[in-house]
Coordinates of N, CA and C in Angstrom, one line a residue:
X1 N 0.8 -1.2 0.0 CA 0.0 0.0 0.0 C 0.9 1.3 0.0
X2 N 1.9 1.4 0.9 CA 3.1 2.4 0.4 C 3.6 2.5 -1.0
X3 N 3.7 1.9 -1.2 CA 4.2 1.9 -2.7 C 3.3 2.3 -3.7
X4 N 2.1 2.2 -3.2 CA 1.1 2.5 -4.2 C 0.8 4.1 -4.0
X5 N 0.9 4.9 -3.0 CA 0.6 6.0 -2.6 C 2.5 6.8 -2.5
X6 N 3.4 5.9 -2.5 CA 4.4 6.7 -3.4 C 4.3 6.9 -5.1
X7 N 3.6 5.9 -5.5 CA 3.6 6.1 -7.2 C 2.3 7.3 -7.3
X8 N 1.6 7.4 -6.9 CA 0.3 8.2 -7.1 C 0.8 9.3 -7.4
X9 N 1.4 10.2 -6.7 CA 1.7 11.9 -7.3 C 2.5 11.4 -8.5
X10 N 3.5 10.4 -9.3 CA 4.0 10.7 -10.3 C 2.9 10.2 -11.4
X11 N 2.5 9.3 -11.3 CA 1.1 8.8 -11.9 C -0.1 9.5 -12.3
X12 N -0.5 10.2 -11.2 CA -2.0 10.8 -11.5 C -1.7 11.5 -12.3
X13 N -0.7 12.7 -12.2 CA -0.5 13.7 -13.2 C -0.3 13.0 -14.6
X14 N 0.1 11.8 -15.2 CA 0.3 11.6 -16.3 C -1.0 11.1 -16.6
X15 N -1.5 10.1 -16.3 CA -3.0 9.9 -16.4 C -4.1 11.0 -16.5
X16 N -3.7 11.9 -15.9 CA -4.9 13.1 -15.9 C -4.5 14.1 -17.2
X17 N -3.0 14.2 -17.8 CA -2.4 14.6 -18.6 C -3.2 14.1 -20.1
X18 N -3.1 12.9 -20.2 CA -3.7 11.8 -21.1 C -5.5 11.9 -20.8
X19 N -6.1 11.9 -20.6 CA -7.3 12.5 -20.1 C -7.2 13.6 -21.1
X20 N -7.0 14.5 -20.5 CA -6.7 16.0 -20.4 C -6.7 16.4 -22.6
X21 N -5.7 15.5 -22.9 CA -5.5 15.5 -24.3 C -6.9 14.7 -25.0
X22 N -6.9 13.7 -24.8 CA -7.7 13.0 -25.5 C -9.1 13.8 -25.3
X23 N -9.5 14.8 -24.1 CA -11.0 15.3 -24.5 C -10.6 16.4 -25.4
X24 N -9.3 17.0 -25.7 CA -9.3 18.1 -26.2 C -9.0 18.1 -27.8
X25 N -9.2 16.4 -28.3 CA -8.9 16.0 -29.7 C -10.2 16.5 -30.7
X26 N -10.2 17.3 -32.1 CA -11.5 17.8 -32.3 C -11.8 16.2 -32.9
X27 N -13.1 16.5 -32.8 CA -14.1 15.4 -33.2 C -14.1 15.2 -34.5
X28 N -13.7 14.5 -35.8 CA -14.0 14.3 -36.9 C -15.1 14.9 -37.4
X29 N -15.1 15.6 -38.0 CA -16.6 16.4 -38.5 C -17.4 15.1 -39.3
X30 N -18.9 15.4 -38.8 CA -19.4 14.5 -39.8 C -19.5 14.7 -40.9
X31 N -19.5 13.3 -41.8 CA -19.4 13.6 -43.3 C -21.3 13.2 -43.8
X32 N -21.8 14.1 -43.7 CA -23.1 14.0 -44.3 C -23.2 13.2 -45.5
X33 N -23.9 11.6 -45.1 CA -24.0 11.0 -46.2 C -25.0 10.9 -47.6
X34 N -25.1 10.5 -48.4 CA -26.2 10.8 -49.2 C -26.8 9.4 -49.1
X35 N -28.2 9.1 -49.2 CA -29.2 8.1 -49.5 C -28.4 7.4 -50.4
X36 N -28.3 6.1 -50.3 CA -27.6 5.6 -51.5 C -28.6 5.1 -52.2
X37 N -28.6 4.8 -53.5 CA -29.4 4.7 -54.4 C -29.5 3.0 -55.1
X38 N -30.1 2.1 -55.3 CA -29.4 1.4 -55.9 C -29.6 1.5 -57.7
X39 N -28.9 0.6 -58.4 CA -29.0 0.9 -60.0 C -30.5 0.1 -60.2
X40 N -31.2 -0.6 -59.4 CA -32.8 -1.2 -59.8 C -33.7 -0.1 -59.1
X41 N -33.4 0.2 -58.5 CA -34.5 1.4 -57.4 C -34.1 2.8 -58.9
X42 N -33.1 3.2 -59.6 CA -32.8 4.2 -60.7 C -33.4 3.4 -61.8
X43 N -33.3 2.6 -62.3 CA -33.9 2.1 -63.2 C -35.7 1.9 -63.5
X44 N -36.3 1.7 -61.7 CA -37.3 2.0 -61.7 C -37.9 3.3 -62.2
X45 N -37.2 4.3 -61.4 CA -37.5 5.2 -61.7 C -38.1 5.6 -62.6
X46 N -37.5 5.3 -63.8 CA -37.0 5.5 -65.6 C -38.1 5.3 -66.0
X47 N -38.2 4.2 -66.3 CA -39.5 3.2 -66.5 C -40.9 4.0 -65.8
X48 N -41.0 4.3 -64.1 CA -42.1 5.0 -63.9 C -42.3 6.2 -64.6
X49 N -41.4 6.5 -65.0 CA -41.1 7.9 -65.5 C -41.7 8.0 -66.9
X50 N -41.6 7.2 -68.0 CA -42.3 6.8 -69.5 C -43.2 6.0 -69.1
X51 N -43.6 5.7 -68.1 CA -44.9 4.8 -68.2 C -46.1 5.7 -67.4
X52 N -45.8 6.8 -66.5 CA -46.4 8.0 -66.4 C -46.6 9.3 -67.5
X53 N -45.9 8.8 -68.2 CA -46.1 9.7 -69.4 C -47.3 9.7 -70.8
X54 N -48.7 10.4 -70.1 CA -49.6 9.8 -70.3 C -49.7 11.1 -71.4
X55 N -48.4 11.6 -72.5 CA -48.8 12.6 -73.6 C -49.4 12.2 -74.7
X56 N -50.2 13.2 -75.3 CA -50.8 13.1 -76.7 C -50.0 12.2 -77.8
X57 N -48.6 12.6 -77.6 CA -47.6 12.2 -78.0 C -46.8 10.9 -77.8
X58 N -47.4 9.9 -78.9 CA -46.0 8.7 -78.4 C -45.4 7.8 -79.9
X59 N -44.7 8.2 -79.8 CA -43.7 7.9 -81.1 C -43.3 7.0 -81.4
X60 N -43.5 6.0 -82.3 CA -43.2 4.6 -82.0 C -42.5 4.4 -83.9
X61 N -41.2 5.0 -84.1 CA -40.7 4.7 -85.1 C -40.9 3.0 -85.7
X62 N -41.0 2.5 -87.0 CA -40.8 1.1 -87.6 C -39.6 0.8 -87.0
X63 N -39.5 -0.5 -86.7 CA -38.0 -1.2 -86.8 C -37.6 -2.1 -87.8
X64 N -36.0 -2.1 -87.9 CA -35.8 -3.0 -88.8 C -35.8 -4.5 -88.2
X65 N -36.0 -5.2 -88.9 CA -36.2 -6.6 -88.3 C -34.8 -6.9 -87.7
X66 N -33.9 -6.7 -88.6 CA -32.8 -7.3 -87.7 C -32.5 -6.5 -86.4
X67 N -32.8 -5.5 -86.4 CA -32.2 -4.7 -85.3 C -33.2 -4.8 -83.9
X68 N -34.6 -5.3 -84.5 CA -35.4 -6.1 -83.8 C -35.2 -7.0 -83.1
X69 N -34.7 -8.4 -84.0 CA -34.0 -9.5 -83.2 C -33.2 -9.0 -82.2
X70 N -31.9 -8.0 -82.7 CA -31.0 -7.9 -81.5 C -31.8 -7.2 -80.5
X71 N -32.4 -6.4 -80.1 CA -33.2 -5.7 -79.0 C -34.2 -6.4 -78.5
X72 N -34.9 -7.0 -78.8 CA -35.3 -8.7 -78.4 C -34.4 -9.9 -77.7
X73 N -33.5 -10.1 -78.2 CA -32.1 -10.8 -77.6 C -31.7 -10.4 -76.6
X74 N -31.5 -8.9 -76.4 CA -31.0 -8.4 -75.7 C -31.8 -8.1 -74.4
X75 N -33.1 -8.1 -74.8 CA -34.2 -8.4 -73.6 C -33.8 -9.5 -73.2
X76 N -33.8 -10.3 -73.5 CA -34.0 -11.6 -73.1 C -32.5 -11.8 -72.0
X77 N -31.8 -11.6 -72.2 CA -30.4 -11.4 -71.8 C -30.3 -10.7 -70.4
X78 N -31.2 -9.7 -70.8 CA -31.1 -8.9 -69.1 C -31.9 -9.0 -68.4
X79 N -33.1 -10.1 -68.8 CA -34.3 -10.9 -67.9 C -33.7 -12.0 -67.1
X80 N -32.0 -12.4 -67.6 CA -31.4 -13.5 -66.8 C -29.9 -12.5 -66.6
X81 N -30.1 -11.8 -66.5 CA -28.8 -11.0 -65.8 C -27.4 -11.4 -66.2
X82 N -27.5 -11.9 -68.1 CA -26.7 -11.0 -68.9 C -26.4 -10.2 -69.6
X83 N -26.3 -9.3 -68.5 CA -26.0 -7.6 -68.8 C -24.9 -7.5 -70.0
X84 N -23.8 -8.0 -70.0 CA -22.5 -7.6 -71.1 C -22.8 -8.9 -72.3
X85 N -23.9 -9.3 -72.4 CA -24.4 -9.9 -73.5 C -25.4 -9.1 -74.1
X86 N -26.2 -8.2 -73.2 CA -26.8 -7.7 -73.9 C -26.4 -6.2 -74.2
X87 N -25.5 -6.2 -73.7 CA -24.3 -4.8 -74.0 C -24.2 -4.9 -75.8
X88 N -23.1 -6.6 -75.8 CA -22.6 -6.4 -77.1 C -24.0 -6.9 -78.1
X89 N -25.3 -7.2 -78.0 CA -26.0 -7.1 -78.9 C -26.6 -5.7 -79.4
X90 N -26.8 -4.8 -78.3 CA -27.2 -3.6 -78.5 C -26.3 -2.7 -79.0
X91 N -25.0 -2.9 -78.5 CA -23.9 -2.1 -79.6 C -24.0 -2.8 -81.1
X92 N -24.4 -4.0 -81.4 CA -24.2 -4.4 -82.9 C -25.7 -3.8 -83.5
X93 N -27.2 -4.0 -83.0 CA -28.3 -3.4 -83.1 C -27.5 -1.5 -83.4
X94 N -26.8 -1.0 -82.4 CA -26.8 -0.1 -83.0 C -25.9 0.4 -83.7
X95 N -25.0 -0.4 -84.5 CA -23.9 -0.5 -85.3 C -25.5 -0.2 -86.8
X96 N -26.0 -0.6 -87.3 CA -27.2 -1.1 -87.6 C -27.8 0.2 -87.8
X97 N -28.0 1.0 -86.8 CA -29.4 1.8 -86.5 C -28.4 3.1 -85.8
X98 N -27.5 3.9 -85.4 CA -26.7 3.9 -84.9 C -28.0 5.8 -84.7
X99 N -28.5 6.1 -84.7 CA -29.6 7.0 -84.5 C -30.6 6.8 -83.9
X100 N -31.0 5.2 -83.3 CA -32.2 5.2 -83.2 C -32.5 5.9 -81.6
X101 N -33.1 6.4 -81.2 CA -33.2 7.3 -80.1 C -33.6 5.8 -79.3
X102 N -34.6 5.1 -79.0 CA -35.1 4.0 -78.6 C -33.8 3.4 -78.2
X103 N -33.4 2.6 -78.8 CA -32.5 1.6 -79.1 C -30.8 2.4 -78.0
X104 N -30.7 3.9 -78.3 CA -29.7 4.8 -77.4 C -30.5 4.7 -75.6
X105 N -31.6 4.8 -75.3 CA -32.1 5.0 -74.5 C -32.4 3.5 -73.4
X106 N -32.1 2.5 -74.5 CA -32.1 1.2 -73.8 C -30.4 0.3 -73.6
X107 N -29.7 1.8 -74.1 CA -28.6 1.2 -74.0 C -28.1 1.7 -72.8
X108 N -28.6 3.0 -72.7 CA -28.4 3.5 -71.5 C -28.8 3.2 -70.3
X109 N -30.3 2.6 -70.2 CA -30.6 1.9 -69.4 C -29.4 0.7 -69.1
X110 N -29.2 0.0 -70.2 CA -28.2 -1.1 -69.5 C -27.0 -0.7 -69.1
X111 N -26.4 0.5 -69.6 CA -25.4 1.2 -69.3 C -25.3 1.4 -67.4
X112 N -26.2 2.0 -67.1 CA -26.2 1.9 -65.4 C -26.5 0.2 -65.0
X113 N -27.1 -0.6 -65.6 CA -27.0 -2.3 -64.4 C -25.3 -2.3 -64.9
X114 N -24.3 -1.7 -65.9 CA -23.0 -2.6 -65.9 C -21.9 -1.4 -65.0
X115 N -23.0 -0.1 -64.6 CA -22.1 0.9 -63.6 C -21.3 1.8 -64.4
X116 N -21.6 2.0 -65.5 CA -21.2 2.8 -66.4 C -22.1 4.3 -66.5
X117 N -21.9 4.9 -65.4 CA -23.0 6.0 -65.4 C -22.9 7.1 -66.1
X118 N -21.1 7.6 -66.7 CA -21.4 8.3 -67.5 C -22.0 8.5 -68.8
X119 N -21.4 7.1 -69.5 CA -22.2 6.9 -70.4 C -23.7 6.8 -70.4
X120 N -24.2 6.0 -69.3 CA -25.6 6.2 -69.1 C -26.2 7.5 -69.5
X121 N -25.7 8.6 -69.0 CA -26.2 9.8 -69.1 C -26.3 10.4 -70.3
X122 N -24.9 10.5 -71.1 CA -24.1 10.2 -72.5 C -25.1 10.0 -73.5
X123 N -25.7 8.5 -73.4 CA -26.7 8.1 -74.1 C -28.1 8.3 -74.5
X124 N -28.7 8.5 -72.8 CA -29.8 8.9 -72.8 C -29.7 10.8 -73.3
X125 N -29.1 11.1 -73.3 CA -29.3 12.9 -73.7 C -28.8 12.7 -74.9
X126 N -28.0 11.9 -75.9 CA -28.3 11.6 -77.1 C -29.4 11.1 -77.9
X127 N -30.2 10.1 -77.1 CA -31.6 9.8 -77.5 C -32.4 10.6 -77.6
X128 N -32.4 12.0 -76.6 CA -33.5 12.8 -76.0 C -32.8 13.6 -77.4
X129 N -31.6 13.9 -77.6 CA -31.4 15.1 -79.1 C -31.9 14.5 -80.4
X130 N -32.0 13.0 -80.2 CA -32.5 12.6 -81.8 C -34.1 11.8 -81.9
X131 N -34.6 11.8 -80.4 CA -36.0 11.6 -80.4 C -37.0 12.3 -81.0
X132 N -38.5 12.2 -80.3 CA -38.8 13.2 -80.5 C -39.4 14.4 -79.7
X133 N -38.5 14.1 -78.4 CA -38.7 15.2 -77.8 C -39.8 15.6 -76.7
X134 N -40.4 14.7 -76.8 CA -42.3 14.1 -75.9 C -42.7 12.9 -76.1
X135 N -43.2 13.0 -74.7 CA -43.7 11.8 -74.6 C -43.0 11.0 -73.6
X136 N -43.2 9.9 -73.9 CA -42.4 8.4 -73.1 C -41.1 8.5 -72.9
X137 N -40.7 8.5 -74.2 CA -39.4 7.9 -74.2 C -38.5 9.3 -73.9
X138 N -39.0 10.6 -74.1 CA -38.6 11.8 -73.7 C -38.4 11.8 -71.8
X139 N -39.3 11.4 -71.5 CA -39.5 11.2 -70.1 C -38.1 10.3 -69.8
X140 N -38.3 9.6 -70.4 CA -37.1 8.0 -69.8 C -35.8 8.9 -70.2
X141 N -35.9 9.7 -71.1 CA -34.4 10.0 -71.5 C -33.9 11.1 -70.4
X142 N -34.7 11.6 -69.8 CA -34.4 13.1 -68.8 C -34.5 12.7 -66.9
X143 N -35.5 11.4 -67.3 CA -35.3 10.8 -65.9 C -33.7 10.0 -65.4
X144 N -33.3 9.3 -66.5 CA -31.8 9.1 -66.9 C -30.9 9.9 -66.1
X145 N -31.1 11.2 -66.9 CA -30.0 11.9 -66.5 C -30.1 12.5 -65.1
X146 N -31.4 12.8 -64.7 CA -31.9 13.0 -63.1 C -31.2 11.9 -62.4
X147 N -31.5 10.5 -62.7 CA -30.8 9.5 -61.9 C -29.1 9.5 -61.7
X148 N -28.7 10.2 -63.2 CA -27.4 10.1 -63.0 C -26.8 11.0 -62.2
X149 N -27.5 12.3 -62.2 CA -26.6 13.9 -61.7 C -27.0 13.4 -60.4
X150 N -28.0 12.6 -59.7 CA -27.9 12.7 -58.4 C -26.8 11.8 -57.7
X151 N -26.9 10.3 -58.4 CA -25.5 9.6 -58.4 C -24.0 10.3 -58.1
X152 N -24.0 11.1 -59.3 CA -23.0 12.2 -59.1 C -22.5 13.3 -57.7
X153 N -23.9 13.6 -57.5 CA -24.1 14.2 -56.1 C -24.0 15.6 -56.6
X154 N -24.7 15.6 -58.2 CA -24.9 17.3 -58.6 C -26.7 17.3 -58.8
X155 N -26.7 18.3 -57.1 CA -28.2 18.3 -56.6 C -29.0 19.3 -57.7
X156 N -27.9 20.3 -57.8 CA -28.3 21.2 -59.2 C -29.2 21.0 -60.4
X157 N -28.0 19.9 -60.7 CA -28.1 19.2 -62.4 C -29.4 18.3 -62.3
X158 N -29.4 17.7 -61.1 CA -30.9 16.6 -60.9 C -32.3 17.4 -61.2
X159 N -31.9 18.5 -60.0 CA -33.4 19.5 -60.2 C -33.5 19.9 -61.8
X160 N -32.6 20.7 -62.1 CA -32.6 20.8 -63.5 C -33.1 20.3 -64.5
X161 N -32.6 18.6 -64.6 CA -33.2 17.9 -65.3 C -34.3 17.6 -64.9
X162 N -34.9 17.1 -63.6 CA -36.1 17.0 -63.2 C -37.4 18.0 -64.2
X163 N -37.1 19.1 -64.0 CA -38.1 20.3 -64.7 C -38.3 19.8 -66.6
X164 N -37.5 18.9 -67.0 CA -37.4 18.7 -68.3 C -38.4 17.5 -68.4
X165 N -38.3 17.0 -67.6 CA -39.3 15.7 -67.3 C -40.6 16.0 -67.8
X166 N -41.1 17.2 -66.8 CA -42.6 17.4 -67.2 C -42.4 18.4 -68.7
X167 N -41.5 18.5 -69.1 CA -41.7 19.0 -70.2 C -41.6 18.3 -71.6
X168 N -41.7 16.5 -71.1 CA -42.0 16.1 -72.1 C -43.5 15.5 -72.3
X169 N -44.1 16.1 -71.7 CA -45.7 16.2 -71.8 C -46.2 17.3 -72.7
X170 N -47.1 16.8 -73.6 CA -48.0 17.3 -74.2 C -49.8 17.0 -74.0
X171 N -50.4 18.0 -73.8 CA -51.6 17.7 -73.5 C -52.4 17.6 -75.2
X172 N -53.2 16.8 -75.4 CA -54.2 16.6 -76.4 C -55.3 17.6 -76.2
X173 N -56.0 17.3 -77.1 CA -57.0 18.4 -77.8 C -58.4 17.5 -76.9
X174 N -59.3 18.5 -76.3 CA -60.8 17.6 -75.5 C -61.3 17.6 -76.7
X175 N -61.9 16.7 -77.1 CA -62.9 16.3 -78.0 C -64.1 15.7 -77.1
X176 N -65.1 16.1 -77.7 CA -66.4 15.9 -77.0 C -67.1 15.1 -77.7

């Protein structure tokens, strides 16, 4: 017990020293995280997005048969989650068709399941320049880029593109 009450005065002070520091360490600031997103919860989106798009307007260009098959194929591919199968049919589809707004906007779509988000964006805002601008597929092309700029974590560019959304609505004529 002597020995313990001779160590104490050199002791306490170091211990209270160490104390002393460690409350006076700043706190790591928190890093405010963002909602994470997944690529099927963005994809949803997309899809609600042209399937709420209840415009006057809906554009349904002919296809070519072959380019058919591969977009077909290429469905079928990412119904069993091969994504980079249905990458390289849709790049040959659009080797093919290399304008089709449709065919850009479904590549984009698969562009995000393979994590390729710039191009995602890339594509879909190419589709939306050579579509027609309303409608469905107008919608899916601007909700794209909404999915992507938020990804990005440009809250800006999201709202932005959001406002383009409803601007691929056209209302029809009441007929009575």
């Amino acid at each position: 017990m002597t020995m313990f009450r001779r160590s104490l005065p050199v002791v306490a002070p170091a211990v209270l020293a160490v104390l002393l520091a460690a409350c006076g360490q700043p706190n790591a600031p928190a890093q405010a995280t963002r909602p994470t997103v997944s690529d099927e919860q963005m994809l949803t989106a997309i899809h609600t997005a042209g399937e709420q798009e209840k415009s006057s307007i809906d554009v349904n260009p002919l296809r070519d048969p072959g380019v058919a098959a591969l977009q077909d194929a290429a469905d079928g591919d990412v119904r069993v989650g091969k994504y980079n199968d249905a990458a390289t049919k849709l790049d040959q589809a659009l080797k093919i068709s290399p304008d089709s707004p449709d065919l850009l906007q479904d590549r984009a779509e698969l562009a995000i399941r393979l994590k390729d988000y710039a191009s995602a964006e890339k594509l879909a805002h190419r589709s939306w320049e050579l579509g027609p601008r309303l409608g469905p597929l107008c919608a899916r092309n601007w909700q794209t880029i909404v999915e992507m700029r938020q990804h990005a974590g440009d809250d800006a560019g999201a709202a932005s593109a959001a406002k383009w959304v409803s601007q691929c609505h056209k209302e029809g004529l009441q007929r009575y």
